[in-house]
Coordinates of C-alpha atoms in Angstrom, one line a residue:
X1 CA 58.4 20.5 -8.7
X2 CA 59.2 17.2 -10.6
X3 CA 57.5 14.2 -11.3
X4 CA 59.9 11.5 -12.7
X5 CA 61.7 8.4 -12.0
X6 CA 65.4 7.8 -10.4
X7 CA 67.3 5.5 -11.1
X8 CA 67.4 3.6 -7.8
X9 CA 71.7 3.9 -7.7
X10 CA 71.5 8.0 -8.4
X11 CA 68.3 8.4 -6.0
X12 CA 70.6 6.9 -2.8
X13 CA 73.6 8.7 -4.1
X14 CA 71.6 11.9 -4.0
X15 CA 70.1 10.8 -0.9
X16 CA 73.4 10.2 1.4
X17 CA 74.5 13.7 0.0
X18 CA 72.0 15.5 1.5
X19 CA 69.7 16.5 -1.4
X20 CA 66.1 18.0 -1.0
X21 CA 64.6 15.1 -2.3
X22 CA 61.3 13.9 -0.8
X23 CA 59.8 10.5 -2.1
X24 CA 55.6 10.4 -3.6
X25 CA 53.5 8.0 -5.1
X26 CA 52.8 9.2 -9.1
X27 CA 50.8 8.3 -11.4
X28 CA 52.9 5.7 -12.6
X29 CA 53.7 2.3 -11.2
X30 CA 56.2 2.2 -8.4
X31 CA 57.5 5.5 -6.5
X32 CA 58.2 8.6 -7.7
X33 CA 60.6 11.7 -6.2
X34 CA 59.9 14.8 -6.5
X35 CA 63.2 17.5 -6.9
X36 CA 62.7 21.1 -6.3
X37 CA 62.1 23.7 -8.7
X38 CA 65.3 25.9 -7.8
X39 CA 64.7 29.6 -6.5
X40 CA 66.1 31.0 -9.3
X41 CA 64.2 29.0 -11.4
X42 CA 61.5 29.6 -10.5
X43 CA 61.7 33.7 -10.8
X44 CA 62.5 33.3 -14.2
X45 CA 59.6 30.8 -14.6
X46 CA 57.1 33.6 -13.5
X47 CA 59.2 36.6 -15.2
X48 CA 58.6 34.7 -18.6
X49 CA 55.0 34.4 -17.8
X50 CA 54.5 38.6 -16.7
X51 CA 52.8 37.3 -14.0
X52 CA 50.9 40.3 -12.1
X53 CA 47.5 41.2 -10.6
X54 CA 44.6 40.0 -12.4
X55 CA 46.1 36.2 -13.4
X56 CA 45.3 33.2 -12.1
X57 CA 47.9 30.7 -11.8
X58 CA 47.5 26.6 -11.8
X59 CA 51.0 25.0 -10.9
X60 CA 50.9 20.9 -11.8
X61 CA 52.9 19.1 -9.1
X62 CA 53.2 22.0 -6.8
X63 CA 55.0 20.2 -4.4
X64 CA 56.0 23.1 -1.4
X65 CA 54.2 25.7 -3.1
X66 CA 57.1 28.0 -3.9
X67 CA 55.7 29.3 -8.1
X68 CA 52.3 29.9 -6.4
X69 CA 53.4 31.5 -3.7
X70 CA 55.9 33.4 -5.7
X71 CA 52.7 34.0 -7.9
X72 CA 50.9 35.4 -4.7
X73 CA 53.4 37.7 -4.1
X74 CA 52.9 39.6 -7.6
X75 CA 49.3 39.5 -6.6
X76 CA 48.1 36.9 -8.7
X77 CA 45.8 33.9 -7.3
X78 CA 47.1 30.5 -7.5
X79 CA 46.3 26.8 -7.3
X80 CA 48.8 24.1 -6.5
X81 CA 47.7 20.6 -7.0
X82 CA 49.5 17.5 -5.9
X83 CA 48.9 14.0 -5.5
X84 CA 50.9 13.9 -1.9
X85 CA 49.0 15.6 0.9
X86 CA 52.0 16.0 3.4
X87 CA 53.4 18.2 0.8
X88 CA 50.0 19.9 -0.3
X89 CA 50.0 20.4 4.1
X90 CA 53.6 21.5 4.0
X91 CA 52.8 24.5 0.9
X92 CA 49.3 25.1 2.5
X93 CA 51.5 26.3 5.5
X94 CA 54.7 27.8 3.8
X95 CA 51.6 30.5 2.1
X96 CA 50.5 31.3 5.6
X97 CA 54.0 31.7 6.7
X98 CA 54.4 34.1 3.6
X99 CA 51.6 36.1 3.9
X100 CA 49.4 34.9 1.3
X101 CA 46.9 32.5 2.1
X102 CA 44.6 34.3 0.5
X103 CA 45.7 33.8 -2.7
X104 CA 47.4 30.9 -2.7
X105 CA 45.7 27.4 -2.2
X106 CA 46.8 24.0 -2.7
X107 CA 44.9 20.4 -2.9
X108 CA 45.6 17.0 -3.8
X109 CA 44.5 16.2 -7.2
X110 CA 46.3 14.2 -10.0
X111 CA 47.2 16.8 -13.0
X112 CA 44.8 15.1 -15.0
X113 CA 41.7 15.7 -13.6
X114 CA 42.5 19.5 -12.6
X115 CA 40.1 21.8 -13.9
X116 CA 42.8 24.0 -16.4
X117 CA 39.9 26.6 -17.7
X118 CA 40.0 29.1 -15.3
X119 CA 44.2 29.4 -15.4
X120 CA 45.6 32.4 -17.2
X121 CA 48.7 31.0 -16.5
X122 CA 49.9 27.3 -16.1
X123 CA 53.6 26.1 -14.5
X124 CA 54.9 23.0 -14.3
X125 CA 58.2 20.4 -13.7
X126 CA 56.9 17.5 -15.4
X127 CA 57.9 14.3 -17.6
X128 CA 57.6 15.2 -21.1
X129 CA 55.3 12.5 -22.0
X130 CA 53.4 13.8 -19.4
X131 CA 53.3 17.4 -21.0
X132 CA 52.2 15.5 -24.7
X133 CA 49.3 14.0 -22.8
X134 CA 48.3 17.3 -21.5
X135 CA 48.7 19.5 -24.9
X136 CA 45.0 18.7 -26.1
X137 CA 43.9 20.3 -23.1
X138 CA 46.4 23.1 -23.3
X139 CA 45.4 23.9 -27.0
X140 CA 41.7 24.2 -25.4
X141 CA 42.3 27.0 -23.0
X142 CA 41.6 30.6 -23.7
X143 CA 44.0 32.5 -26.4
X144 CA 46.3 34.3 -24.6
X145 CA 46.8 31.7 -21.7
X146 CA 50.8 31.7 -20.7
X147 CA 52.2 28.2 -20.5
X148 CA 55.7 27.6 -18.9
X149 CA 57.4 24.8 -18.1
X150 CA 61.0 23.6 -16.9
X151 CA 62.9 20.9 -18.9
X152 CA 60.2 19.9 -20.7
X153 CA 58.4 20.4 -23.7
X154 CA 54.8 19.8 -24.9
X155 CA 55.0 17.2 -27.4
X156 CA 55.9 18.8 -30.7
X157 CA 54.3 22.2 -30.0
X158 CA 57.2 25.1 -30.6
X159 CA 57.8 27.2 -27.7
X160 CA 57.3 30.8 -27.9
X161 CA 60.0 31.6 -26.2
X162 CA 63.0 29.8 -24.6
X163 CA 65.3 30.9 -22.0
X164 CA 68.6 28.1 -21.3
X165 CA 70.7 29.0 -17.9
X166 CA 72.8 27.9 -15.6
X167 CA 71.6 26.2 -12.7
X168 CA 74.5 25.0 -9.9
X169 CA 72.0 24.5 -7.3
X170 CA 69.7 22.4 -9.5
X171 CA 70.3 18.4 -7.4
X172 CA 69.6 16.6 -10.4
X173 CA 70.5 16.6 -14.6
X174 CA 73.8 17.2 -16.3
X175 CA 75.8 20.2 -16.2
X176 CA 73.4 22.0 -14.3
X177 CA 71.6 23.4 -16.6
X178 CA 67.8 24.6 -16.6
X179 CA 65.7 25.6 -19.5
X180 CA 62.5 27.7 -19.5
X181 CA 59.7 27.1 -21.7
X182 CA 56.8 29.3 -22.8
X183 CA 53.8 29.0 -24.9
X184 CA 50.9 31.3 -25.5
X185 CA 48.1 29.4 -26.6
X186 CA 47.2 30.8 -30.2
X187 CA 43.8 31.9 -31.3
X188 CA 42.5 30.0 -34.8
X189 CA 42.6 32.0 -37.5
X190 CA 42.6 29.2 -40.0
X191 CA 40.8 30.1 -43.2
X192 CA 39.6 32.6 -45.6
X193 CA 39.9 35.7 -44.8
X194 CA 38.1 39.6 -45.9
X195 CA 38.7 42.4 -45.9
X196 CA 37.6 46.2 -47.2
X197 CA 40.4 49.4 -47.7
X198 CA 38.5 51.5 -49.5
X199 CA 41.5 54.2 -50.0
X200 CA 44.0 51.1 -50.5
X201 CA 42.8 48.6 -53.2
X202 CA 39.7 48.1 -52.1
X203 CA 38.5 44.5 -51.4
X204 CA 42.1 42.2 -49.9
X205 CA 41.5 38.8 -49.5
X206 CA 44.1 36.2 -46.9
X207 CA 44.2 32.4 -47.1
X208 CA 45.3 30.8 -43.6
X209 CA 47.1 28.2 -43.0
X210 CA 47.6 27.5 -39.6
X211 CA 49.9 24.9 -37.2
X212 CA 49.9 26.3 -33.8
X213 CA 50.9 29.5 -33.9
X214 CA 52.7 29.2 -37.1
X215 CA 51.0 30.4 -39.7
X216 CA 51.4 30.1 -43.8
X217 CA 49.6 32.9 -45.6
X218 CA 48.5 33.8 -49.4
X219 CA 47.5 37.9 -49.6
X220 CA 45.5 39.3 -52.9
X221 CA 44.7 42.8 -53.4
X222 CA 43.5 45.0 -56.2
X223 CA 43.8 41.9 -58.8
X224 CA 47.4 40.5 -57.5
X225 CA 49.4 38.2 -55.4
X226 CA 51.1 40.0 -52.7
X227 CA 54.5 39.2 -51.4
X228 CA 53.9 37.7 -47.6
X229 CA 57.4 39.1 -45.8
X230 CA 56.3 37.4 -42.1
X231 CA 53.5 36.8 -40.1
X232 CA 53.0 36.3 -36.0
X233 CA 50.4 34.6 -34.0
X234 CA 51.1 35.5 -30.0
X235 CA 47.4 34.3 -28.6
X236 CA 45.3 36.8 -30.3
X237 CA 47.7 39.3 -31.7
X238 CA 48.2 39.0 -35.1
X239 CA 50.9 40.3 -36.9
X240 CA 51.0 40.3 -40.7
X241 CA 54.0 42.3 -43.2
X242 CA 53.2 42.0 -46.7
X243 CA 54.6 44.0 -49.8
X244 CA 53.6 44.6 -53.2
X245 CA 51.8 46.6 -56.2
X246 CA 48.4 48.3 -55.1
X247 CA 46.9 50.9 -57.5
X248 CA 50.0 50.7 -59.7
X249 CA 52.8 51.6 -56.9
X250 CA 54.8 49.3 -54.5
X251 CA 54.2 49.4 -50.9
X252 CA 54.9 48.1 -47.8
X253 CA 52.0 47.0 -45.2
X254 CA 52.2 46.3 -41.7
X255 CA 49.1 44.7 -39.9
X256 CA 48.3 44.0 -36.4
X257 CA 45.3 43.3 -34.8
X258 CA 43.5 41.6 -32.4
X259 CA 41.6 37.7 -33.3
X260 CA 38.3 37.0 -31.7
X261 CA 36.0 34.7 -33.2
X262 CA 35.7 35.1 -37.1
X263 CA 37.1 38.9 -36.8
X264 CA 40.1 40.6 -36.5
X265 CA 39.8 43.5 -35.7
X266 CA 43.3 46.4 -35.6
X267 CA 44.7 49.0 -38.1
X268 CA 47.3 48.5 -41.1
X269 CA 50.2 51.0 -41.7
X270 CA 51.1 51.4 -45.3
X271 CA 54.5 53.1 -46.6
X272 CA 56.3 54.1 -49.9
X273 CA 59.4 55.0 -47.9
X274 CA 58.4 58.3 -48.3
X275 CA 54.7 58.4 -47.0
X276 CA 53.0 56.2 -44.3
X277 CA 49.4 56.4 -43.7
X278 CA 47.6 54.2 -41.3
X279 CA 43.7 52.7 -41.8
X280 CA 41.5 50.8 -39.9
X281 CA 41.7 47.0 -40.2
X282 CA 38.7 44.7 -39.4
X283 CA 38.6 41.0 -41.2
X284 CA 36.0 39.1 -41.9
X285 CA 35.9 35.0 -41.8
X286 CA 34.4 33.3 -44.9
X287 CA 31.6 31.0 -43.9

């Protein structure tokens, strides 16, 4: 669901039409509607996030429960939280209806001072500014935690991924259009990096740079600069293609591994175009 402000005109416009528009108190002075997160919408939503056994799901502004019952369904466990209690009754019921009580709960609690830790996956329908004021807290969860949001963004974090659709049953916007948002909170890898390939120059050295999950590397090997082709942060994958001369011959190097703590720990696959040969990979973070 939604959490912003009408314009009074558009609200009793969208009112004598018929919309499915019910009206809450916010967190902000005066009254604020809430507009439903269409169906199709909200597939997408948890499509984007591969939401499956094993997550748990925190929807912010859950209104009637339909992402954390659609959550349920895929046999996650979910938490709505909203500040009106006739809609946290009314998705408390529509989960028994469904089948999923178990797994779905919903309470009334402003966003704000929702627990977010033990989430795997957060959803919301929010304002903007109220995303910014909530990316601190999102940059604090666990790497790897799925963030997804419609028509909104998180301040001036990049999305992952970003999916634009039509949207004709969507009561409220411009064109009917929708757009899905999703971030995967990065592990930090910022810093100096180690590194031994005893069969492949010996001792490599990385310099991190690191905003979000964009990262800006320097690579050294066997006496010389190394030509950094791309790099990817996805939570705690990282993925790293540098080329170069190493032992007097060019090659081509393709790392991935895994980021926890001050290691990274995967293999590297190194090629002439003729010859590929993969090692083992673990890092080491400089003091």
């Amino acid at each position: 669901m939604r959490r912003f402000l009408i314009p009074t005109f558009l609200f009793l416009a969208l009112l004598a039409q018929g919309g499915a528009i019910a009206q809450t108190w916010g967190w902000d002075d005066g009254t604020v509607p809430y507009v439903q997160t269409p169906t199709e919408i909200v597939e997408r939503m948890l499509r984007m996030a591969e939401i499956g056994p094993g997550d748990t799901l925190i929807d912010l502004g859950s209104g009637d429960g339909r992402i954390v019952i659609g959550a349920a369904k895929r046999g996650a466990r979910g938490l709505g939280v909203d500040l009106d209690p006739s809609l946290v009754k009314l998705a408390t019921q529509n989960a028994q209806a469904a089948g999923v009580a178990d797994r779905a709960r919903f309470e009334v609690r402003n966003i704000f001072e929702t627990d977010l830790s033990p989430a795997t996956v957060v959803t919301m329908y929010l304002l903007p500014d109220f995303n910014a004021k909530l990316l601190p807290r999102f940059l604090a969860l666990k790497p790897g935690t799925r963030i997804v949001s419609h028509d909104g963004g998180i301040g001036d974090w990049p999305a992952d991924e970003t999916l634009t659709m039509r949207t004709p049953e969507k009561p409220v916007g411009i064109g009917g259009n929708s757009k899905v948002e999703l971030w995967i909170v990065p592990a930090d890898v910022r810093g100096t990096w180690t590194t031994s390939l005893p069969q492949h120059g010996g001792s490599w050295r990385f310099q991190i740079s690191q905003r979000y999950q964009m990262l800006e590397l320097e690579a050294r090997a066997d006496g010389r600069d190394l030509l950094v082709r791309n790099t990817r942060l996805r939570g705690e994958e990282v993925k790293l293609i540098i080329t170069g001369i190493v032992r007097n011959r060019a090659w081509h190097h393709y790392f991935i591994g895994r980021a926890v703590g001050d290691a990274i720990e995967g293999e590297v696959t190194v090629s002439d175009g003729n010859n590929k040969v993969v090692y083992p990979w673990l890092a080491k973070r400089a003091p």
